[in-house]
XYZ file of C-alpha atoms in Angstrom:
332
model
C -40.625 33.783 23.556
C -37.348 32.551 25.235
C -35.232 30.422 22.720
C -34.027 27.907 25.350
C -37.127 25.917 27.520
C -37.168 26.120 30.983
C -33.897 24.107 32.728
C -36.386 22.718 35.141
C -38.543 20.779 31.819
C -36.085 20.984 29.502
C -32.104 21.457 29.609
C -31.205 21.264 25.609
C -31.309 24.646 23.540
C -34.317 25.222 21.040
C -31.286 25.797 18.355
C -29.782 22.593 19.061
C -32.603 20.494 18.857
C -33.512 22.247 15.360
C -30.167 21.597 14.079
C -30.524 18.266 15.032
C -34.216 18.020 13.260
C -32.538 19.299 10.417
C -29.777 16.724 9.771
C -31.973 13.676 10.487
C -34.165 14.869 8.078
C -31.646 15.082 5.399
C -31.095 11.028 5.846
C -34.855 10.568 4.475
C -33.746 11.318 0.956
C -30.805 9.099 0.994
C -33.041 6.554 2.749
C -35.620 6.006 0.411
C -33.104 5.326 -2.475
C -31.401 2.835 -0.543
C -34.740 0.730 -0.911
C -36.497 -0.316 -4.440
C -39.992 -0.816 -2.552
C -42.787 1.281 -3.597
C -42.835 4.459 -1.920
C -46.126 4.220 -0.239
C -45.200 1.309 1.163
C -41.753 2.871 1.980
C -43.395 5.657 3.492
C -46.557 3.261 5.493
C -44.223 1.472 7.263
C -41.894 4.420 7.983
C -45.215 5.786 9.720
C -46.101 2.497 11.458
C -42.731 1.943 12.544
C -42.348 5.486 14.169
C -45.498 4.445 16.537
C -44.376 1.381 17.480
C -41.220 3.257 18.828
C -43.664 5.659 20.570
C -45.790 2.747 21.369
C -44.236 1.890 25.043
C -44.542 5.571 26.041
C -47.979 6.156 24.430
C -49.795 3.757 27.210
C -48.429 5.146 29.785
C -50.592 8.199 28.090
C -53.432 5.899 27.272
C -56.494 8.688 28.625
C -54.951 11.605 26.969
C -54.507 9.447 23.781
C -58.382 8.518 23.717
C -59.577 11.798 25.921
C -60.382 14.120 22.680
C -63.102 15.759 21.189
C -64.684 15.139 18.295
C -63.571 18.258 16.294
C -59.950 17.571 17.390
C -60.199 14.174 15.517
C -61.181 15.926 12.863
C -58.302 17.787 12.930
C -55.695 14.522 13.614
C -57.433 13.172 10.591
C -56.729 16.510 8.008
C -53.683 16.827 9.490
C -52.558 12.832 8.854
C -54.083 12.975 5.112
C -51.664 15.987 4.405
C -48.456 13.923 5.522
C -49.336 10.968 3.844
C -49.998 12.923 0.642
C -46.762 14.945 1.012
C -44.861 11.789 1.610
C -46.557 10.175 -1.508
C -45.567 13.148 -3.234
C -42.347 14.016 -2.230
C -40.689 10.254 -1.863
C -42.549 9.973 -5.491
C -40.138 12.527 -6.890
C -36.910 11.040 -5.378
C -37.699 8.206 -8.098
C -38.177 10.643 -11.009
C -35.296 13.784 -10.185
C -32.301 14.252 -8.433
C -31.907 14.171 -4.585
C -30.971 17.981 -5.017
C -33.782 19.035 -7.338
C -36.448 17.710 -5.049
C -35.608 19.093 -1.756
C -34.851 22.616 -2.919
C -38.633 22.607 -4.199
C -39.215 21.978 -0.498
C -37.853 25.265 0.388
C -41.261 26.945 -0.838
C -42.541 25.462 2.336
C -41.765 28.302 4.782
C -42.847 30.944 2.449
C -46.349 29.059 2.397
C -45.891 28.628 6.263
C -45.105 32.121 7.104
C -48.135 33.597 4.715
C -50.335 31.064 6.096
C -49.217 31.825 10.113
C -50.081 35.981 9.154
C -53.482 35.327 8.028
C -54.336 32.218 10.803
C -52.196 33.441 14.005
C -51.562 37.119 12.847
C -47.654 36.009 13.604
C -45.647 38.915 12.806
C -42.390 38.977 10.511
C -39.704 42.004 10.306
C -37.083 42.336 7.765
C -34.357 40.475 9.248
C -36.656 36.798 9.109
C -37.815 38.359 5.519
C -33.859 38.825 4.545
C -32.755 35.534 6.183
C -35.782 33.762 4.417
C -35.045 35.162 1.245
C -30.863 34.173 1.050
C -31.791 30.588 1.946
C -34.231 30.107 -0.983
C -31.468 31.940 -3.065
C -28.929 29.550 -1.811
C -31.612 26.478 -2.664
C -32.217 27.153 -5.875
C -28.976 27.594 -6.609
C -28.052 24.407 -5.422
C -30.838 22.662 -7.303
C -30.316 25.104 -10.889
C -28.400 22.631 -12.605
C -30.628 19.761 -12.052
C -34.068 21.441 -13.228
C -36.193 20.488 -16.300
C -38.661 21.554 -18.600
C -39.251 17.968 -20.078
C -39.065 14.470 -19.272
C -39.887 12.355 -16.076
C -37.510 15.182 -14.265
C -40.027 17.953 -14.719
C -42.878 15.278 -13.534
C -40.272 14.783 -10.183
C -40.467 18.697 -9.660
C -44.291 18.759 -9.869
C -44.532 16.025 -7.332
C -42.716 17.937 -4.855
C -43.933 20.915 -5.649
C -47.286 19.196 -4.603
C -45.841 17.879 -1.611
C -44.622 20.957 -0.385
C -48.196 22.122 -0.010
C -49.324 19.365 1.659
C -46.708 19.693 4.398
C -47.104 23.064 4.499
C -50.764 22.893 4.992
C -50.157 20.329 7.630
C -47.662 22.416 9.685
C -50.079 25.492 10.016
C -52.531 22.663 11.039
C -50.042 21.038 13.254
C -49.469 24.917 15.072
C -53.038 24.984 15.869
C -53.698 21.723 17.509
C -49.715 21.391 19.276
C -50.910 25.037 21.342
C -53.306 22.587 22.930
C -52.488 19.080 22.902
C -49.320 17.164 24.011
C -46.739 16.148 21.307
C -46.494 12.439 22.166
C -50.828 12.448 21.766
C -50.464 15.057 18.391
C -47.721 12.790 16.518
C -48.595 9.303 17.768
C -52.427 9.971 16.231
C -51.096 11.906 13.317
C -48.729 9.415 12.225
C -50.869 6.855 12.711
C -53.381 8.023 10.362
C -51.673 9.082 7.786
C -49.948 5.488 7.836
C -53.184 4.142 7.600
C -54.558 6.537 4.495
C -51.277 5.232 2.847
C -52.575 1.288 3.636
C -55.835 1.552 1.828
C -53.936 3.599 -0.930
C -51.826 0.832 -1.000
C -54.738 -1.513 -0.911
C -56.691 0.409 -3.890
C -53.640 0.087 -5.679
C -52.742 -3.645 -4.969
C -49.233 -2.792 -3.713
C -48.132 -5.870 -1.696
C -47.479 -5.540 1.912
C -45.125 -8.599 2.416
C -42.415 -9.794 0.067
C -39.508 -7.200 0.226
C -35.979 -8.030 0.976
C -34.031 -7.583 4.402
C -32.823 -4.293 3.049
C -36.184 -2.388 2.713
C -37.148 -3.326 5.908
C -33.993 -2.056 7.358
C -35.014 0.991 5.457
C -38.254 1.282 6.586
C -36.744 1.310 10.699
C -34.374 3.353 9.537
C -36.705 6.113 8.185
C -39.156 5.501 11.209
C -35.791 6.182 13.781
C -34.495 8.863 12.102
C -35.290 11.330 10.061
C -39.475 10.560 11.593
C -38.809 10.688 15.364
C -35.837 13.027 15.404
C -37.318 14.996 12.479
C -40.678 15.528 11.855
C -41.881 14.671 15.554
C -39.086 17.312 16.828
C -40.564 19.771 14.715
C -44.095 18.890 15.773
C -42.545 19.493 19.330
C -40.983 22.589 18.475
C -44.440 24.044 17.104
C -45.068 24.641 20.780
C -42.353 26.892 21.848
C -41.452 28.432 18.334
C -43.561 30.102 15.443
C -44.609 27.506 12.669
C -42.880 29.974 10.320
C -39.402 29.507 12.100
C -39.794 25.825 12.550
C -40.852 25.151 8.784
C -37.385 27.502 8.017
C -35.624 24.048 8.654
C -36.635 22.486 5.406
C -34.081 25.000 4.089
C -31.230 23.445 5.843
C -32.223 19.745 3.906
C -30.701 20.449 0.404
C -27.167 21.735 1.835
C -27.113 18.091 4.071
C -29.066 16.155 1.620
C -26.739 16.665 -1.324
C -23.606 16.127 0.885
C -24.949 13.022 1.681
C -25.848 12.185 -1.775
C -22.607 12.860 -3.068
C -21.045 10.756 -0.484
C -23.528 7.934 -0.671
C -25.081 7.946 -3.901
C -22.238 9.171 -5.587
C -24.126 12.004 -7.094
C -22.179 15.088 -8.632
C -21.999 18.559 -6.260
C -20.259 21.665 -7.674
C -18.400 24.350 -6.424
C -21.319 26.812 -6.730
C -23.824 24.336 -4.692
C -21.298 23.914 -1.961
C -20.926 28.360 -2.072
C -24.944 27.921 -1.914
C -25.165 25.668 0.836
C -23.574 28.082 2.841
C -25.821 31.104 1.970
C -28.661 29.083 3.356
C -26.829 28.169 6.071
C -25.919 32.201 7.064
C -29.882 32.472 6.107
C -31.411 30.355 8.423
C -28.855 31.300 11.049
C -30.199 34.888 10.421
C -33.730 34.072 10.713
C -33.605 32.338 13.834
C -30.910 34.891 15.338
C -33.047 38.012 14.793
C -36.877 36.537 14.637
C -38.754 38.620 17.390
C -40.606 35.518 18.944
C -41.260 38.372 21.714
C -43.496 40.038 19.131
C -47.905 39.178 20.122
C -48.991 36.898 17.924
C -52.517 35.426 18.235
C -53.138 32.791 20.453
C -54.839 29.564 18.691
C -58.374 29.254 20.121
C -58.776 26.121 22.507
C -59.853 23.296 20.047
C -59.274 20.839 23.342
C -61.944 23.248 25.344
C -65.670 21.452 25.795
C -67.858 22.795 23.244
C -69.442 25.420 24.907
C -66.235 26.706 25.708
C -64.556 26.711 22.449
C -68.176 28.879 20.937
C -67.076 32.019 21.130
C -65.545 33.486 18.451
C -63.168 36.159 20.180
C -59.328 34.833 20.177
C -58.477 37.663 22.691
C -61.011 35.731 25.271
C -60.048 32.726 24.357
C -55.835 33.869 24.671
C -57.270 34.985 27.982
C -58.465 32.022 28.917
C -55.533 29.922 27.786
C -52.729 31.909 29.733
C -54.872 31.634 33.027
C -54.768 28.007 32.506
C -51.076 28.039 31.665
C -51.123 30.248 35.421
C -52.981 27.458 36.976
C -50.513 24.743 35.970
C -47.655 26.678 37.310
């Protein structure tokens, strides 16, 4: 797999559009301290928010958007539960541990990814993506050491993004299976949409109040939608299409070494010579996985969940690969 799309679709590098995924990501951190709202409601709005943006170029899409089988809604649905609950858990912790601490839990999430991708899509890794893998999570931890505990409402922050981390791993490896088939405007603009919406009824359950916040938090919550939602998380989802889930969930690694610049410039929050040295080694990691990951290796081709039922019945992913590249032939 080429690392730069097709000039006639698409004239802007795979690498720069993952950098740039990766730095609007790092904003959600800083984000969600600026406000004192709840963070499901933080996070329910940030969701809402992202499809109103999408909103003006989702009816233009209107059949594809309501064109889906049953099994695929099944799908949107998992796949909208697991972002909401990594969300919960994850913006949860930013209230309980350090900016620093929680996002370097988040760098379990390719490890997850990449075991998950061999077992689903039979994707392939070789040593380099194993060596650059393994200096970034070196280079995390490091940055987070100083801030871990054993005790207190610190050690509860670390659970709750441990916790995250597999949800949002479990929902990119969901995420790689329905983007082979289904555009990423339809995938994110249903996906955010229902996870928004398990967040309202938690919300609800809970007797959070939907109303009442200040003109700050809702500057927050468009801020979060605009950033580190549509040029994060629905870049990624776009990415999933033209790049292994594995590589794509590699950018998580990337958050600490932005996130706790920005929180020592923002938040005022201490950084040390040996998390700045750290920051770098993930940076030289993730440069390394995506420089010498073999996307030209076969991996398995996700059967075709958007194919009518009859279709989609047999059980052999080299006929249904088959099947998928003579469509791809077609289109061209």
């Amino acid at each position: 797999m080429k690392s730069t799309i097709s000039t006639r679709e698409h004239w802007i590098p795979l690498e720069v559009l993952y950098v740039i995924g990766i730095i609007a990501i790092s904003f959600s951190s800083i984000f969600i301290r600026w406000s004192d709202a709840n963070v499901s409601v933080i996070a329910m709005y940030r969701l809402y928010f992202t499809d109103l943006l999408l909103l003006p170029l989702a009816l233009r899409h209107y059949r594809a958007l309501l064109h889906i089988p049953p099994r695929v809604w099944l799908m949107l649905a998992l796949s909208g539960l697991m972002l909401a609950l990594h969300f919960l858990f994850w913006m949860g912790s930013l209230r309980l541990t350090t900016v620093a601490s929680s996002t370097v839990i988040l760098t379990l999430e390719p490890i997850m990814v990449v075991i998950g991708s061999y077992f689903l899509f039979k994707t392939r890794t070789n040593r380099y993506m194993i060596i650059g893998m393994a200096l970034a999570v070196i280079g995390s931890v490091a940055i987070g050491w100083g801030d871990f505990s054993v005790s207190g409402t610190a050690f509860q922050g670390d659970m709750l993004s441990f916790f995250g981390t597999i949800a949002v791993a479990v929902h990119m490896l969901i995420s790689k299976q329905v983007r082979s088939h289904m555009d990423a405007l339809v995938y994110n603009f249903w996906v955010f949409f229902m996870a928004a919406t398990v967040l309202a009824f938690y919300n609800i359950a809970q007797g959070i109040p939907f109303t009442g916040y200040e003109a700050r938090d809702w500057g927050v919550f468009w801020l979060l939608a605009l950033v580190p939602t549509l040029f994060g998380h629905y870049l990624f989802n776009w990415l999933l299409k033209y790049m292994n889930a594995g590589a794509v969930s590699m950018a998580v690694l990337g958050e600490p070494v932005f996130s706790s610049l920005l929180a020592f410039w923002l938040l005022g929050e201490a950084l040390t010579g040996i998390q700045l040295g750290a920051g770098t080694l993930i940076l030289i990691g993730v440069w390394v996985f995506i420089r010498f990951g073999n996307e030209k290796e076969k991996t398995l081709v996700p059967p075709d969940i958007m194919a009518p039922e009859h279709e989609a019945g047999d059980d052999s992913f080299s006929s249904t690969s088959t099947a998928c590249l003579h469509a791809q032939a077609d289109k061209k």
